[in-house]
Amino acid sequence: MPRPMAESKQESPEYRTLILDLGDVLFSWSAETRTSIPPRLLKDIMNGPTWHDYERGRLSQAECFERVGREFGVAPADVDEAFKQARESLRPNEALLALVRELKAHFHGALRVFALSNISRPDFEFVLALPTDWSIFDKVFASAVLGERKPDRAAYEMVLAETGVDPSTTVFVDDKVENVEAARELGIHGIVFDKQEGVFAALRKAFGDRVEHIREEQAH
């Protein structure tokens, strides 16, 4: 009986790296603002090519707001105010932060944690200034700094190259299916952040074997 168990453990990857998205994963936010721009329109702006170029760092904030104002028929000042209010609504996912801290503690420094976010430079600077436990991350990667955004393959390849992590021992969590699928194409274990309880269970399962192994070592 012990022999098959040993073979089973060998077949299962030993995950040592976790990469998290920021928006709608590590942070929640609201598209409801006290402006003329309804939530649906705000999200349409964020899903458009102009915003994507803004997230790649190819446009300044003023250029982006002026351009989307023309494209969607709204005043650039209203776009500016709507995104200011949306930014102010950001709240950290304390339960996820606690889980990551727990996993890192069990790994005794062996677990590396990164963030990879599609985010403009001004928004990135705002987020980094929030009173959040950024110490859990080895590094936070922003699309505006990389010059590439998810789900473009280049964004993931740049992170893998800079960190030197092995895709086969890496877990990636994102709320967008297309971003997770792109990560999986590179051999990364992808988890779609939909229902939090399910995601937490998937993370515990992914890193569980390693955590249990450490606990067994500590017991001896």
CSV table of C-alpha atoms in Angstrom, one decimal:
chain,number,residue,atom,x,y,z
A,1,MET,CA,0.0,0.0,0.0
A,2,PRO,CA,2.7,2.6,0.8
A,3,ARG,CA,4.3,2.1,-2.6
A,4,PRO,CA,1.3,3.3,-4.7
A,5,MET,CA,0.9,6.3,-2.4
A,6,ALA,CA,4.5,7.3,-3.0
A,7,GLU,CA,4.0,7.1,-6.8
A,8,SER,CA,0.8,9.2,-6.5
A,9,LYS,CA,2.6,12.0,-4.7
A,10,GLN,CA,5.3,12.0,-7.3
A,11,GLU,CA,2.8,12.5,-10.1
A,12,SER,CA,1.2,15.5,-8.4
A,13,PRO,CA,3.1,18.8,-8.9
A,14,GLU,CA,4.5,20.4,-5.9
A,15,TYR,CA,3.3,24.0,-6.3
A,16,ARG,CA,5.7,26.6,-4.9
A,17,THR,CA,4.5,29.8,-6.5
A,18,LEU,CA,1.2,31.7,-6.4
A,19,ILE,CA,0.2,34.5,-8.8
A,20,LEU,CA,-2.9,36.6,-8.0
A,21,ASP,CA,-4.9,39.2,-9.9
A,22,LEU,CA,-5.7,42.4,-8.1
A,23,GLY,CA,-9.1,43.7,-9.2
A,24,ASP,CA,-12.1,41.5,-8.3
A,25,VAL,CA,-9.7,39.1,-6.6
A,26,LEU,CA,-7.5,40.8,-4.0
A,27,PHE,CA,-9.7,43.9,-4.1
A,28,SER,CA,-13.4,44.4,-4.6
A,29,TRP,CA,-14.7,47.6,-6.1
A,30,SER,CA,-18.0,49.2,-7.3
A,31,ALA,CA,-18.9,50.6,-10.7
A,32,GLU,CA,-21.7,52.6,-9.1
A,33,THR,CA,-20.8,56.3,-9.1
A,34,ARG,CA,-22.5,59.6,-8.5
A,35,THR,CA,-21.9,60.7,-12.1
A,36,SER,CA,-23.7,60.6,-15.4
A,37,ILE,CA,-21.8,57.3,-16.3
A,38,PRO,CA,-23.8,54.2,-15.3
A,39,PRO,CA,-22.0,51.0,-14.2
A,40,ARG,CA,-22.6,49.2,-17.5
A,41,LEU,CA,-21.0,52.1,-19.5
A,42,LEU,CA,-18.0,52.3,-17.1
A,43,LYS,CA,-17.4,48.6,-17.7
A,44,ASP,CA,-17.8,49.0,-21.4
A,45,ILE,CA,-15.1,51.7,-21.3
A,46,MET,CA,-12.8,49.4,-19.4
A,47,ASN,CA,-13.4,46.6,-21.9
A,48,GLY,CA,-12.5,48.8,-25.0
A,49,PRO,CA,-9.3,49.0,-27.0
A,50,THR,CA,-8.5,52.5,-25.8
A,51,TRP,CA,-8.6,51.5,-22.1
A,52,HIS,CA,-6.5,48.4,-22.9
A,53,ASP,CA,-3.8,50.7,-24.5
A,54,TYR,CA,-4.0,52.8,-21.3
A,55,GLU,CA,-3.4,49.7,-19.3
A,56,ARG,CA,-0.4,48.9,-21.5
A,57,GLY,CA,1.1,52.3,-20.6
A,58,ARG,CA,0.7,53.6,-24.2
A,59,LEU,CA,-1.6,56.5,-23.3
A,60,SER,CA,-1.5,59.1,-20.5
A,61,GLN,CA,-4.6,59.4,-18.3
A,62,ALA,CA,-5.6,62.6,-20.0
A,63,GLU,CA,-5.3,61.1,-23.5
A,64,CYS,CA,-7.3,58.1,-22.5
A,65,PHE,CA,-10.1,60.0,-20.9
A,66,GLU,CA,-10.4,62.4,-23.8
A,67,ARG,CA,-10.4,59.5,-26.3
A,68,VAL,CA,-13.0,57.4,-24.5
A,69,GLY,CA,-15.1,60.6,-24.0
A,70,ARG,CA,-15.3,60.9,-27.7
A,71,GLU,CA,-15.9,57.2,-28.3
A,72,PHE,CA,-18.7,56.9,-25.8
A,73,GLY,CA,-20.2,60.4,-26.0
A,74,VAL,CA,-19.4,61.5,-22.5
A,75,ALA,CA,-17.5,64.4,-21.0
A,76,PRO,CA,-13.8,63.6,-20.2
A,77,ALA,CA,-14.4,65.3,-16.8
A,78,ASP,CA,-17.2,62.9,-16.1
A,79,VAL,CA,-14.9,59.9,-17.0
A,80,ASP,CA,-12.3,61.3,-14.7
A,81,GLU,CA,-14.7,61.7,-11.8
A,82,ALA,CA,-16.3,58.3,-12.3
A,83,PHE,CA,-13.0,56.5,-12.2
A,84,LYS,CA,-11.9,58.6,-9.1
A,85,GLN,CA,-15.1,57.4,-7.3
A,86,ALA,CA,-14.6,53.8,-8.5
A,87,ARG,CA,-11.0,53.9,-7.3
A,88,GLU,CA,-12.1,55.2,-3.8
A,89,SER,CA,-14.5,52.2,-3.6
A,90,LEU,CA,-11.6,49.7,-3.6
A,91,ARG,CA,-11.6,47.3,-0.6
A,92,PRO,CA,-9.0,44.6,0.2
A,93,ASN,CA,-10.1,41.0,0.4
A,94,GLU,CA,-9.0,40.4,4.0
A,95,ALA,CA,-10.0,36.7,3.9
A,96,LEU,CA,-7.8,36.1,0.9
A,97,LEU,CA,-4.9,38.0,2.4
A,98,ALA,CA,-5.3,35.9,5.6
A,99,LEU,CA,-5.3,32.7,3.6
A,100,VAL,CA,-2.1,33.7,1.7
A,101,ARG,CA,-0.4,34.6,5.0
A,102,GLU,CA,-1.4,31.2,6.4
A,103,LEU,CA,0.0,29.4,3.4
A,104,LYS,CA,3.3,31.4,3.5
A,105,ALA,CA,3.6,30.6,7.2
A,106,HIS,CA,3.2,26.9,6.6
A,107,PHE,CA,5.8,27.0,3.8
A,108,HIS,CA,8.4,28.8,6.0
A,109,GLY,CA,9.4,31.2,3.2
A,110,ALA,CA,9.4,28.6,0.5
A,111,LEU,CA,6.2,29.9,-1.1
A,112,ARG,CA,6.7,32.8,-3.5
A,113,VAL,CA,3.7,35.1,-4.1
A,114,PHE,CA,3.3,37.6,-6.9
A,115,ALA,CA,0.5,39.7,-8.3
A,116,LEU,CA,-0.2,40.4,-12.0
A,117,SER,CA,-2.8,43.0,-12.8
A,118,ASN,CA,-4.1,44.8,-15.9
A,119,ILE,CA,-3.9,48.3,-14.5
A,120,SER,CA,-2.9,51.8,-15.6
A,121,ARG,CA,0.1,53.5,-14.0
A,122,PRO,CA,-2.0,56.1,-12.1
A,123,ASP,CA,-4.3,53.4,-10.7
A,124,PHE,CA,-1.3,51.2,-9.9
A,125,GLU,CA,0.3,54.0,-7.9
A,126,PHE,CA,-3.0,54.6,-6.1
A,127,VAL,CA,-3.4,50.9,-5.2
A,128,LEU,CA,0.1,50.6,-3.9
A,129,ALA,CA,-0.5,53.5,-1.5
A,130,LEU,CA,-3.6,51.7,0.0
A,131,PRO,CA,-3.1,50.4,3.6
A,132,THR,CA,-2.9,46.8,2.5
A,133,ASP,CA,-0.4,44.0,3.5
A,134,TRP,CA,1.8,44.2,0.5
A,135,SER,CA,4.5,42.4,2.4
A,136,ILE,CA,3.0,39.0,1.4
A,137,PHE,CA,4.1,39.7,-2.2
A,138,ASP,CA,7.6,39.1,-3.6
A,139,LYS,CA,6.7,41.5,-6.4
A,140,VAL,CA,3.6,43.1,-7.9
A,141,PHE,CA,3.5,43.3,-11.7
A,142,ALA,CA,1.4,46.0,-13.5
A,143,SER,CA,0.5,45.8,-17.2
A,144,ALA,CA,1.3,49.5,-17.6
A,145,VAL,CA,4.9,48.8,-16.4
A,146,LEU,CA,5.3,45.6,-18.4
A,147,GLY,CA,3.8,47.2,-21.6
A,148,GLU,CA,1.7,44.0,-22.0
A,149,ARG,CA,-1.6,42.9,-20.5
A,150,LYS,CA,-3.5,39.7,-19.9
A,151,PRO,CA,-4.5,37.6,-21.7
A,152,ASP,CA,-1.6,38.4,-24.1
A,153,ARG,CA,0.9,35.6,-23.8
A,154,ALA,CA,3.8,38.1,-23.6
A,155,ALA,CA,2.5,39.4,-20.2
A,156,TYR,CA,2.8,36.0,-18.6
A,157,GLU,CA,6.1,35.2,-20.3
A,158,MET,CA,7.7,38.5,-19.0
A,159,VAL,CA,6.6,37.6,-15.4
A,160,LEU,CA,8.0,34.0,-15.8
A,161,ALA,CA,11.2,35.3,-17.2
A,162,GLU,CA,11.8,37.9,-14.5
A,163,THR,CA,10.8,35.7,-11.6
A,164,GLY,CA,12.4,32.5,-12.9
A,165,VAL,CA,9.5,30.4,-11.7
A,166,ASP,CA,8.6,27.1,-13.2
A,167,PRO,CA,5.1,27.2,-14.8
A,168,SER,CA,4.4,23.6,-13.8
A,169,THR,CA,4.7,24.5,-10.1
A,170,THR,CA,2.8,27.8,-10.3
A,171,VAL,CA,-0.8,28.5,-9.5
A,172,PHE,CA,-2.5,31.5,-11.1
A,173,VAL,CA,-5.8,33.0,-9.8
A,174,ASP,CA,-7.9,35.5,-11.9
A,175,ASP,CA,-11.6,36.4,-12.2
A,176,LYS,CA,-11.5,36.4,-16.0
A,177,VAL,CA,-11.7,33.0,-17.7
A,178,GLU,CA,-9.7,34.1,-20.8
A,179,ASN,CA,-6.8,35.2,-18.5
A,180,VAL,CA,-6.8,31.8,-16.7
A,181,GLU,CA,-7.0,29.9,-20.0
A,182,ALA,CA,-4.0,31.9,-21.3
A,183,ALA,CA,-2.0,31.0,-18.2
A,184,ARG,CA,-2.9,27.3,-18.6
A,185,GLU,CA,-1.6,27.3,-22.2
A,186,LEU,CA,1.8,28.1,-20.6
A,187,GLY,CA,1.6,25.1,-18.3
A,188,ILE,CA,0.4,27.1,-15.3
A,189,HIS,CA,-2.3,25.7,-13.0
A,190,GLY,CA,-5.2,28.2,-13.4
A,191,ILE,CA,-8.0,28.9,-11.0
A,192,VAL,CA,-11.0,31.1,-12.0
A,193,PHE,CA,-12.0,33.3,-9.1
A,194,ASP,CA,-15.8,33.0,-9.1
A,195,LYS,CA,-17.2,31.8,-5.8
A,196,GLN,CA,-14.7,32.6,-3.0
A,197,GLU,CA,-15.3,29.4,-1.0
A,198,GLY,CA,-14.6,27.3,-4.0
A,199,VAL,CA,-11.4,29.2,-4.8
A,200,PHE,CA,-10.2,28.9,-1.2
A,201,ALA,CA,-10.8,25.2,-1.3
A,202,ALA,CA,-8.9,24.9,-4.6
A,203,LEU,CA,-6.0,26.8,-3.2
A,204,ARG,CA,-5.9,24.7,-0.1
A,205,LYS,CA,-6.0,21.6,-2.3
A,206,ALA,CA,-3.3,22.8,-4.6
A,207,PHE,CA,-0.9,23.7,-1.8
A,208,GLY,CA,-2.4,21.2,0.7
A,209,ASP,CA,0.0,18.3,0.1
A,210,ARG,CA,3.0,20.6,0.8
A,211,VAL,CA,1.4,22.0,3.9
A,212,GLU,CA,0.6,18.6,5.3
A,213,HIS,CA,4.1,17.4,4.5
A,214,ILE,CA,5.5,20.4,6.5
A,215,ARG,CA,3.2,19.6,9.4
A,216,GLU,CA,4.3,16.0,9.4
A,217,GLU,CA,8.0,17.1,9.5
A,218,GLN,CA,7.2,19.4,12.4
A,219,ALA,CA,5.5,16.6,14.3
A,220,HIS,CA,8.7,14.5,14.3
